[in-house]
Amino acid sequence: MPDNDLAKAEMKDIANLSKRRGFVFQSSEIYGGIGSVWDYGPLGVELKNNVKREWWKRMVYRRGDVEGLDSAILMNPEVWKASGHVSSFADMLVDCKDCKRRFRIDHLKEPKCPECGGALTDPRSFNLMFKTQVGTVEGQGIDVYLRPETAQGIFVNFANVVVSSRKKLPFGIAQIGKSFRNEITTGNFTFRSREFEQMELEFFVKPGEDEKWYEYWLAERMDWYLSLGIRKEKLRLREHASDELAHYAKSCHDVEYLFPMGWSELEGIANRADFDLNQHAKLAENGQVLKYFDDSIGESYFPYVIEPSGGVDRAVLAFLIDAYRKEVVRERERVYLALDPRLAPIKVAVLPLLKNRPEIVEMSGKILEGLKAKAMYRAVYDDTAAIGKLYRRQDEIGTPLCVTVDVESLTDGKVTVRDRDTMVQERVDASSLEAIVEAKIGY
Ligand code: GAP
């Protein structure tokens, strides 16, 4: 295997590749964009769906103690009073009196503007939730928020899930969905976006068993990233200091990845104790249904909650950065994405060696149809360049397998399968391709 770590992936390399090959585009780009909002292109949507699918497989399908949920983005605004987001989900901000730029005070090293050195205003509290109105008459609707976390949709549905799925503690509710935050400090590509997706699990346990489950989820979540190929030396757990803890957290660790700008949060794993259920029980008309009746002891109580909360967009970014490789092969630079095959946007590319031979093109087409028949993953066909260039295109987007059809294939029914990472080529029966691809991507 060649030395494949010649390049440290810089954010600009990843942003350029993302735009050029269709992973991520700036939202509303033709209008000049909108700050820190991103669109996922043809390859990005595949990668993102694959990340979400792998999370769901691990958190729901492989377990018997987790149910799924898809709750709405808009919620009764009382939810956010109870959760503490109306009063506490805020950053302390200062404005530069000269250049008018705005900064989070906790991100400043000195008490002056980091851009122009100007004097700063007194700090003000700025709530991060986006507000909108529900109602049909202008000015007479009620103010609602775009949810800043998916978690509250889980808490308010706790009793519904317990009753409908007859769950007993310990058990969890998993949800993937959009969240919105009016972030002040942006930049670093998709890392801190104003619209993003979260993958959240609220795992409900008996009070007293929370510490044990907290430790369990720290290990389990680290293992998920590692099992999908993140390099061990680029991943760590960092415990929050007491003055860093969110208003709801008894304790919290961040899973951090060594992004180009330094160690940064990929996922937060918090012990939320019974904060949320308790709060909703106090404020909601029917909040008492959130008390759990434990028939093993004949008592009711509010369960404690361990919450692994990951960002889909941050996971996608970390997987892209971690997979980015440059190497020199026969005096030419090769860029490739060493993505785990389960995450790769395209699993297999069928490439005819000679596109001016109709029989080869026909056989390639049949092979592609066979690979697409079960519609389980993306398989593509490309004949728009010479084979070397076609391989490089697929390497750059992380396609684990390329299949070439040549003149001999017409008589012996065999094709060449090339592995993205090793570049080793193997001659196999065309009829065994489906099984080879499925084994490679773990389906
Ligand atoms: N329910 C708990 C919660 O929301 P958080 O630490 O504020 O906790 C969890 O967010 C995860 O959501 C973060 O670790 C990060 O991956 C993702 N996230 C949060 N804000 C984000 C943003 N502005 N852009 C992209 N991802 C974000």
Coordinates of C-alpha atoms and ligand atoms in Angstrom, one line a residue:
M1 CA 0.0 0.0 0.0
P2 CA 1.5 3.4 -0.9
D3 CA 2.2 6.1 1.6
N4 CA -1.2 7.8 1.5
D5 CA -0.9 10.6 4.0
L6 CA 1.1 13.2 2.1
A7 CA -1.5 15.9 2.5
K8 CA -3.1 17.3 5.5
A9 CA -6.6 18.1 4.3
E10 CA -7.2 21.8 4.6
M11 CA -10.7 23.2 4.8
K12 CA -10.2 25.0 1.4
D13 CA -9.3 21.7 -0.3
I14 CA -12.4 20.1 1.0
A15 CA -14.6 23.1 0.2
N16 CA -13.1 23.2 -3.4
L17 CA -13.6 19.5 -3.9
S18 CA -17.1 19.7 -2.5
K19 CA -18.2 22.5 -4.9
R20 CA -16.4 21.0 -7.9
R21 CA -17.7 17.5 -7.6
G22 CA -21.1 18.2 -6.1
F23 CA -20.9 17.4 -2.4
V24 CA -21.8 20.9 -1.0
F25 CA -22.9 24.1 -2.6
Q26 CA -23.6 27.5 -1.0
S27 CA -27.3 28.0 -0.5
S28 CA -28.9 30.5 -3.1
E29 CA -25.5 30.9 -4.6
I30 CA -26.8 32.8 -7.7
Y31 CA -28.1 35.5 -5.4
G32 CA -24.8 35.8 -3.7
G33 CA -25.6 33.1 -1.1
I34 CA -26.8 33.4 2.5
G35 CA -24.5 33.2 5.4
S36 CA -23.7 29.8 6.8
V37 CA -26.5 27.9 5.0
W38 CA -25.5 25.1 2.7
D39 CA -27.0 22.8 0.1
Y40 CA -25.9 19.2 -0.5
G41 CA -25.4 18.3 -4.1
P42 CA -25.8 14.9 -5.9
L43 CA -22.8 13.3 -4.1
G44 CA -23.4 15.2 -0.8
V45 CA -26.9 13.9 -0.4
E46 CA -25.7 10.3 -0.9
L47 CA -22.9 10.7 1.7
K48 CA -25.3 12.4 4.1
N49 CA -28.0 9.8 3.7
N50 CA -25.3 7.1 4.2
V51 CA -24.1 8.7 7.5
K52 CA -27.7 8.9 8.7
R53 CA -28.4 5.4 7.7
E54 CA -25.3 4.0 9.5
W55 CA -26.3 6.0 12.6
W56 CA -29.9 4.6 12.5
K57 CA -28.7 1.0 11.9
R58 CA -26.4 1.2 14.9
M59 CA -28.7 3.1 17.2
V60 CA -32.1 1.5 16.3
Y61 CA -31.8 -1.6 14.1
R62 CA -29.0 -3.3 16.0
R63 CA -30.6 -2.8 19.3
G64 CA -33.9 -3.8 20.9
D65 CA -34.1 -1.0 23.4
V66 CA -34.4 2.1 21.1
E67 CA -37.5 3.3 19.2
G68 CA -37.4 5.9 16.4
L69 CA -39.3 9.2 16.1
D70 CA -39.8 12.0 13.6
S71 CA -41.3 14.9 15.4
A72 CA -42.2 18.3 13.9
I73 CA -39.8 21.3 13.7
L74 CA -42.5 23.7 14.9
M75 CA -43.7 23.1 18.4
N76 CA -45.9 24.9 21.0
P77 CA -43.7 27.8 22.1
E78 CA -44.3 26.9 25.7
V79 CA -41.9 23.9 25.1
W80 CA -39.0 26.3 24.8
K81 CA -39.9 28.2 27.9
A82 CA -40.0 24.9 29.9
S83 CA -36.7 23.7 28.3
G84 CA -34.9 26.9 29.3
H85 CA -34.1 27.9 25.7
V86 CA -36.1 31.1 25.8
S87 CA -34.3 32.3 28.9
S88 CA -30.9 30.6 28.5
F89 CA -30.1 29.7 24.9
A90 CA -28.1 32.8 24.3
D91 CA -24.6 34.0 23.5
M92 CA -23.1 37.1 25.0
L93 CA -22.3 39.4 22.1
V94 CA -20.4 42.6 21.5
D95 CA -20.3 44.9 18.5
C96 CA -17.3 46.8 17.2
K97 CA -18.1 50.5 17.4
D98 CA -16.0 51.2 14.3
C99 CA -16.4 48.4 11.8
K100 CA -19.8 47.2 13.3
R101 CA -18.8 43.5 13.2
R102 CA -20.3 41.3 15.9
F103 CA -18.5 38.8 18.0
R104 CA -19.2 36.3 20.7
I105 CA -17.4 37.5 23.8
D106 CA -16.2 34.1 24.7
H107 CA -14.4 33.9 21.4
L108 CA -12.3 37.1 21.9
K109 CA -8.8 37.0 23.2
E110 CA -8.6 40.7 23.9
P111 CA -11.2 43.4 24.8
K112 CA -11.0 45.0 21.4
C113 CA -12.2 44.3 17.8
P114 CA -10.1 41.4 16.4
E115 CA -10.7 42.8 12.8
C116 CA -9.9 46.5 13.1
G117 CA -8.8 47.0 16.8
G118 CA -11.8 49.3 17.4
A119 CA -13.6 49.7 20.8
L120 CA -16.4 47.3 21.6
T121 CA -19.9 47.9 23.0
D122 CA -21.0 46.5 26.3
P123 CA -22.0 42.8 26.1
R124 CA -25.6 41.9 25.3
S125 CA -27.5 38.7 25.4
F126 CA -28.6 37.3 22.0
N127 CA -31.0 34.4 21.8
L128 CA -30.0 31.9 19.1
M129 CA -33.5 30.7 18.2
F130 CA -35.2 31.8 15.0
K131 CA -38.6 33.2 15.5
T132 CA -41.5 33.0 13.1
Q133 CA -45.3 33.2 13.2
V134 CA -48.0 30.6 13.0
G135 CA -51.4 32.0 11.8
T136 CA -53.2 33.2 8.7
V137 CA -53.7 36.9 9.6
E138 CA -50.7 39.2 9.4
G139 CA -49.6 40.4 12.8
Q140 CA -52.2 38.2 14.7
G141 CA -50.4 34.9 14.7
I142 CA -48.5 33.4 17.6
D143 CA -44.8 33.5 17.8
V144 CA -43.2 30.1 17.4
Y145 CA -39.5 29.1 17.1
L146 CA -37.7 26.9 14.6
R147 CA -36.4 24.2 17.0
P148 CA -32.8 24.6 18.0
E149 CA -32.5 20.9 19.0
T150 CA -34.6 17.9 18.1
A151 CA -34.4 16.6 21.7
Q152 CA -37.5 18.5 22.9
G153 CA -39.7 16.6 20.4
I154 CA -38.5 13.4 22.0
F155 CA -39.2 14.6 25.6
V156 CA -42.7 15.8 24.9
N157 CA -43.5 12.5 23.2
F158 CA -42.0 10.3 26.0
A159 CA -45.4 9.1 27.3
N160 CA -46.7 8.5 23.8
V161 CA -43.8 6.2 23.0
V162 CA -43.9 4.4 26.3
V163 CA -47.6 3.6 25.9
S164 CA -47.7 2.9 22.2
S165 CA -44.6 0.7 22.2
R166 CA -44.9 -0.8 25.7
K167 CA -41.3 0.1 26.6
K168 CA -39.7 -0.4 30.0
L169 CA -36.6 1.4 31.3
P170 CA -33.9 1.5 30.2
F171 CA -34.8 2.4 26.7
G172 CA -34.1 5.2 24.2
I173 CA -35.8 7.3 21.5
A174 CA -33.8 8.2 18.5
Q175 CA -34.5 11.0 16.0
I176 CA -32.7 12.6 13.1
G177 CA -33.8 16.0 11.8
K178 CA -33.3 19.6 11.1
S179 CA -32.4 22.2 13.8
F180 CA -31.8 25.9 13.4
R181 CA -29.6 28.3 15.3
N182 CA -29.0 32.0 14.5
E183 CA -25.2 31.5 15.0
I184 CA -23.1 34.6 15.3
T185 CA -19.7 33.0 14.8
T186 CA -19.7 31.3 11.5
G187 CA -17.0 30.3 9.0
N188 CA -15.1 27.0 8.7
F189 CA -17.3 25.8 5.9
T190 CA -20.3 23.7 7.1
F191 CA -19.0 23.3 10.7
R192 CA -21.3 25.9 12.2
S193 CA -24.4 26.4 10.1
R194 CA -27.6 28.2 10.8
E195 CA -29.7 25.3 9.4
F196 CA -28.3 21.8 10.2
E197 CA -29.3 18.3 11.0
Q198 CA -28.9 16.5 14.3
M199 CA -28.9 12.8 15.1
E200 CA -30.1 12.6 18.7
L201 CA -30.8 9.8 21.1
E202 CA -32.5 10.4 24.5
F203 CA -31.8 7.2 26.5
F204 CA -34.1 7.0 29.6
V205 CA -32.8 5.2 32.7
K206 CA -33.7 4.7 36.3
P207 CA -32.1 7.5 38.5
G208 CA -29.0 6.0 40.0
E209 CA -28.2 4.0 36.9
D210 CA -27.3 7.2 34.9
E211 CA -23.6 7.2 35.6
K212 CA -23.2 3.6 34.3
W213 CA -25.2 4.4 31.2
Y214 CA -23.3 7.6 30.7
E215 CA -20.0 5.7 30.6
Y216 CA -21.6 3.2 28.2
W217 CA -22.7 5.8 25.7
L218 CA -19.3 7.5 25.7
A219 CA -17.6 4.3 24.6
E220 CA -20.4 3.3 22.2
R221 CA -20.4 6.7 20.4
M222 CA -16.6 6.8 20.1
D223 CA -16.7 3.3 18.6
W224 CA -19.3 4.3 16.0
Y225 CA -16.9 7.0 14.5
L226 CA -13.9 4.6 14.7
S227 CA -15.8 1.7 13.1
L228 CA -16.6 4.0 10.1
G229 CA -12.9 4.7 9.6
I230 CA -12.1 7.9 11.5
R231 CA -8.5 7.7 12.5
K232 CA -8.0 7.1 16.2
E233 CA -5.5 9.8 16.7
K234 CA -7.9 12.4 15.3
L235 CA -10.7 11.6 17.7
R236 CA -10.9 12.3 21.4
L237 CA -13.3 12.7 24.3
R238 CA -13.2 16.0 26.3
E239 CA -15.0 16.6 29.5
H240 CA -16.8 19.9 30.0
A241 CA -15.7 22.1 32.8
S242 CA -18.5 23.0 35.2
D243 CA -18.7 26.6 33.9
E244 CA -19.1 25.2 30.3
L245 CA -22.1 23.0 31.0
A246 CA -25.4 23.7 29.2
H247 CA -28.2 24.8 31.5
Y248 CA -29.7 21.3 31.5
A249 CA -26.6 19.1 31.9
K250 CA -25.3 17.4 35.0
S251 CA -22.2 16.3 33.1
C252 CA -21.1 16.4 29.5
H253 CA -18.3 15.1 27.3
D254 CA -17.7 16.2 23.7
V255 CA -16.5 13.8 21.1
E256 CA -14.0 16.0 19.3
Y257 CA -12.3 15.6 15.9
L258 CA -9.1 17.3 14.9
F259 CA -10.5 19.5 12.2
P260 CA -8.1 21.7 10.2
M261 CA -8.9 24.6 12.6
G262 CA -8.1 22.5 15.6
W263 CA -9.9 20.1 18.0
S264 CA -13.7 20.9 17.7
E265 CA -16.9 19.3 18.8
L266 CA -18.4 16.6 16.7
E267 CA -21.0 15.3 19.2
G268 CA -22.1 16.1 22.7
I269 CA -22.9 13.4 25.2
A270 CA -24.7 14.7 28.2
N271 CA -26.3 13.5 31.4
R272 CA -29.5 15.6 31.4
A273 CA -30.7 14.0 34.6
D274 CA -34.5 14.5 34.9
F275 CA -34.3 18.2 34.0
D276 CA -36.5 18.2 30.8
L277 CA -39.2 15.8 31.9
N278 CA -39.5 17.6 35.2
Q279 CA -39.8 21.0 33.5
H280 CA -42.5 19.8 31.1
A281 CA -44.3 18.2 33.9
K282 CA -44.4 21.5 35.7
L283 CA -45.4 23.7 32.7
A284 CA -47.6 21.5 30.5
E285 CA -51.3 21.0 31.1
N286 CA -50.9 17.3 30.9
G287 CA -47.3 17.1 31.9
Q288 CA -47.8 14.6 34.7
V289 CA -48.1 11.9 32.0
L290 CA -44.3 12.2 31.7
K291 CA -43.9 10.4 35.0
Y292 CA -42.9 6.8 34.5
F293 CA -44.6 4.1 36.5
D294 CA -42.0 1.5 37.4
D295 CA -44.0 -1.7 38.1
S296 CA -41.0 -3.5 39.4
I297 CA -41.1 -1.3 42.5
G298 CA -44.6 0.1 42.3
E299 CA -43.5 3.7 42.1
S300 CA -43.6 6.6 39.7
Y301 CA -40.6 8.8 39.0
F302 CA -39.0 10.9 36.2
P303 CA -36.4 8.9 34.5
Y304 CA -32.9 10.3 34.0
V305 CA -31.7 10.9 30.5
I306 CA -28.4 10.2 28.8
E307 CA -28.2 12.1 25.5
P308 CA -25.7 11.4 22.7
S309 CA -26.3 14.3 20.3
G310 CA -24.4 14.4 17.1
G311 CA -24.4 16.7 14.1
V312 CA -25.0 15.1 10.7
D313 CA -23.2 18.0 8.9
R314 CA -20.3 17.9 11.2
A315 CA -20.0 14.1 10.9
V316 CA -20.1 14.5 7.1
L317 CA -17.4 17.1 7.2
A318 CA -15.2 15.0 9.5
F319 CA -15.6 11.9 7.3
L320 CA -14.7 13.9 4.2
I321 CA -11.6 15.5 5.9
D322 CA -10.5 12.3 7.4
A323 CA -10.8 10.4 4.1
Y324 CA -8.9 13.0 2.0
R325 CA -5.7 11.5 0.7
K326 CA -3.0 12.7 -1.7
E327 CA -0.2 10.4 -2.9
V328 CA 2.2 10.2 -5.8
V329 CA 1.7 7.2 -8.0
R330 CA 4.1 6.7 -10.9
E331 CA 5.2 10.3 -10.6
R332 CA 1.7 11.6 -10.8
E333 CA -0.4 13.0 -8.0
R334 CA -3.5 11.0 -7.1
V335 CA -6.2 12.5 -4.9
Y336 CA -8.7 10.0 -3.4
L337 CA -11.2 9.8 -0.7
A338 CA -10.6 6.7 1.5
L339 CA -14.3 6.7 2.7
D340 CA -15.6 3.6 4.3
P341 CA -17.5 1.8 1.5
R342 CA -20.7 2.1 3.5
L343 CA -20.4 5.9 3.4
A344 CA -19.2 6.3 -0.2
P345 CA -21.7 8.2 -2.3
I346 CA -21.2 5.9 -5.3
K347 CA -20.4 2.3 -4.6
V348 CA -19.4 1.1 -8.1
A349 CA -18.6 2.7 -11.5
V350 CA -18.8 0.7 -14.7
L351 CA -16.3 1.9 -17.2
P352 CA -16.0 0.5 -20.8
L353 CA -12.4 0.3 -22.0
L354 CA -13.3 1.1 -25.6
K355 CA -16.4 3.2 -26.1
N356 CA -16.3 2.8 -29.8
R357 CA -17.1 -0.9 -29.6
P358 CA -20.9 -1.3 -29.4
E359 CA -20.6 -4.8 -27.9
I360 CA -18.5 -3.5 -25.0
V361 CA -20.9 -0.6 -24.4
E362 CA -23.8 -3.0 -24.5
M363 CA -22.2 -5.4 -22.1
S364 CA -21.3 -2.5 -19.7
G365 CA -24.9 -1.3 -19.9
K366 CA -26.2 -4.8 -18.9
I367 CA -23.8 -5.0 -16.0
L368 CA -24.9 -1.6 -14.8
E369 CA -28.6 -2.6 -15.0
G370 CA -27.8 -5.7 -13.0
L371 CA -26.1 -3.6 -10.3
K372 CA -29.0 -1.1 -10.2
A373 CA -31.8 -3.7 -10.2
K374 CA -32.2 -3.9 -6.4
A375 CA -31.9 -0.1 -6.1
M376 CA -29.9 -0.4 -2.9
Y377 CA -27.1 1.9 -3.8
R378 CA -25.7 4.2 -6.5
A379 CA -23.9 2.5 -9.4
V380 CA -22.9 4.7 -12.4
Y381 CA -21.6 4.4 -15.9
D382 CA -19.0 6.7 -17.4
D383 CA -17.3 6.6 -20.8
T384 CA -16.5 10.3 -21.3
A385 CA -12.7 10.0 -21.0
A386 CA -9.8 7.6 -21.2
I387 CA -9.6 4.9 -18.5
G388 CA -6.9 6.6 -16.4
K389 CA -8.9 9.8 -16.1
L390 CA -12.1 7.8 -15.4
Y391 CA -10.3 6.1 -12.5
R392 CA -9.0 9.4 -11.1
R393 CA -12.5 10.9 -11.2
Q394 CA -13.9 8.0 -9.2
D395 CA -11.0 8.0 -6.8
E396 CA -11.6 11.7 -6.0
I397 CA -15.2 11.1 -4.9
G398 CA -14.4 7.9 -3.0
T399 CA -16.0 5.2 -5.2
P400 CA -14.6 1.9 -3.7
L401 CA -14.9 -0.2 -6.8
C402 CA -14.5 0.4 -10.6
V403 CA -15.5 -2.3 -13.1
T404 CA -13.9 -2.2 -16.6
V405 CA -15.3 -4.1 -19.5
D406 CA -12.8 -4.9 -22.3
V407 CA -12.6 -6.9 -25.5
E408 CA -11.8 -10.2 -23.7
S409 CA -14.9 -9.7 -21.5
L410 CA -17.0 -10.3 -24.7
T411 CA -15.7 -13.8 -25.0
D412 CA -14.8 -14.9 -21.4
G413 CA -17.6 -13.1 -19.5
K414 CA -15.0 -11.7 -17.1
V415 CA -14.5 -8.1 -16.1
T416 CA -11.8 -6.2 -14.2
V417 CA -12.6 -5.0 -10.7
R418 CA -10.2 -2.3 -9.4
D419 CA -10.0 -1.4 -5.7
R420 CA -9.8 2.3 -4.9
D421 CA -7.3 2.1 -2.0
T422 CA -4.9 -0.5 -3.2
M423 CA -5.5 0.0 -7.0
V424 CA -5.2 -3.7 -7.2
Q425 CA -7.1 -5.1 -10.2
E426 CA -8.8 -8.5 -10.2
R427 CA -10.4 -10.4 -13.0
V428 CA -13.8 -11.8 -12.0
D429 CA -16.9 -13.3 -13.6
A430 CA -19.3 -10.6 -14.5
S431 CA -22.1 -12.8 -13.0
S432 CA -20.4 -12.5 -9.5
L433 CA -20.2 -8.7 -9.5
E434 CA -23.3 -8.1 -7.4
A435 CA -22.1 -10.3 -4.7
I436 CA -18.6 -8.7 -4.8
V437 CA -20.1 -5.2 -4.5
E438 CA -22.4 -6.2 -1.7
A439 CA -19.6 -7.9 0.3
K440 CA -17.5 -4.8 -0.1
I441 CA -20.1 -2.4 1.1
G442 CA -21.3 -4.7 3.9
Y443 CA -24.9 -5.1 2.6
Ligands
GAP1 N1 -29.7 18.3 22.3 C1 -28.4 18.7 22.7 C2 -27.8 19.6 21.8 O1 -28.4 20.1 20.9 P1 -25.5 20.7 21.2 O2 -24.1 20.3 21.7 O3 -25.9 22.1 21.3 O4 -26.5 19.8 22.0 C3 -25.4 18.8 19.5 O5 -25.6 20.2 19.7 C4 -24.6 18.6 18.2 O6 -25.3 19.3 17.1 C5 -23.2 19.3 18.2 O7 -22.3 18.4 18.7 C6 -23.0 19.5 16.7 O8 -22.5 18.3 16.1 C7 -24.4 19.8 16.2 N2 -24.5 21.2 16.0 C8 -24.9 22.1 17.0 N3 -24.9 23.4 16.5 C9 -24.5 23.3 15.2 C10 -24.4 24.2 14.1 N4 -24.6 25.5 14.3 N5 -24.0 23.7 12.9 C11 -23.8 22.4 12.7 N6 -23.9 21.5 13.7 C12 -24.3 21.9 14.9

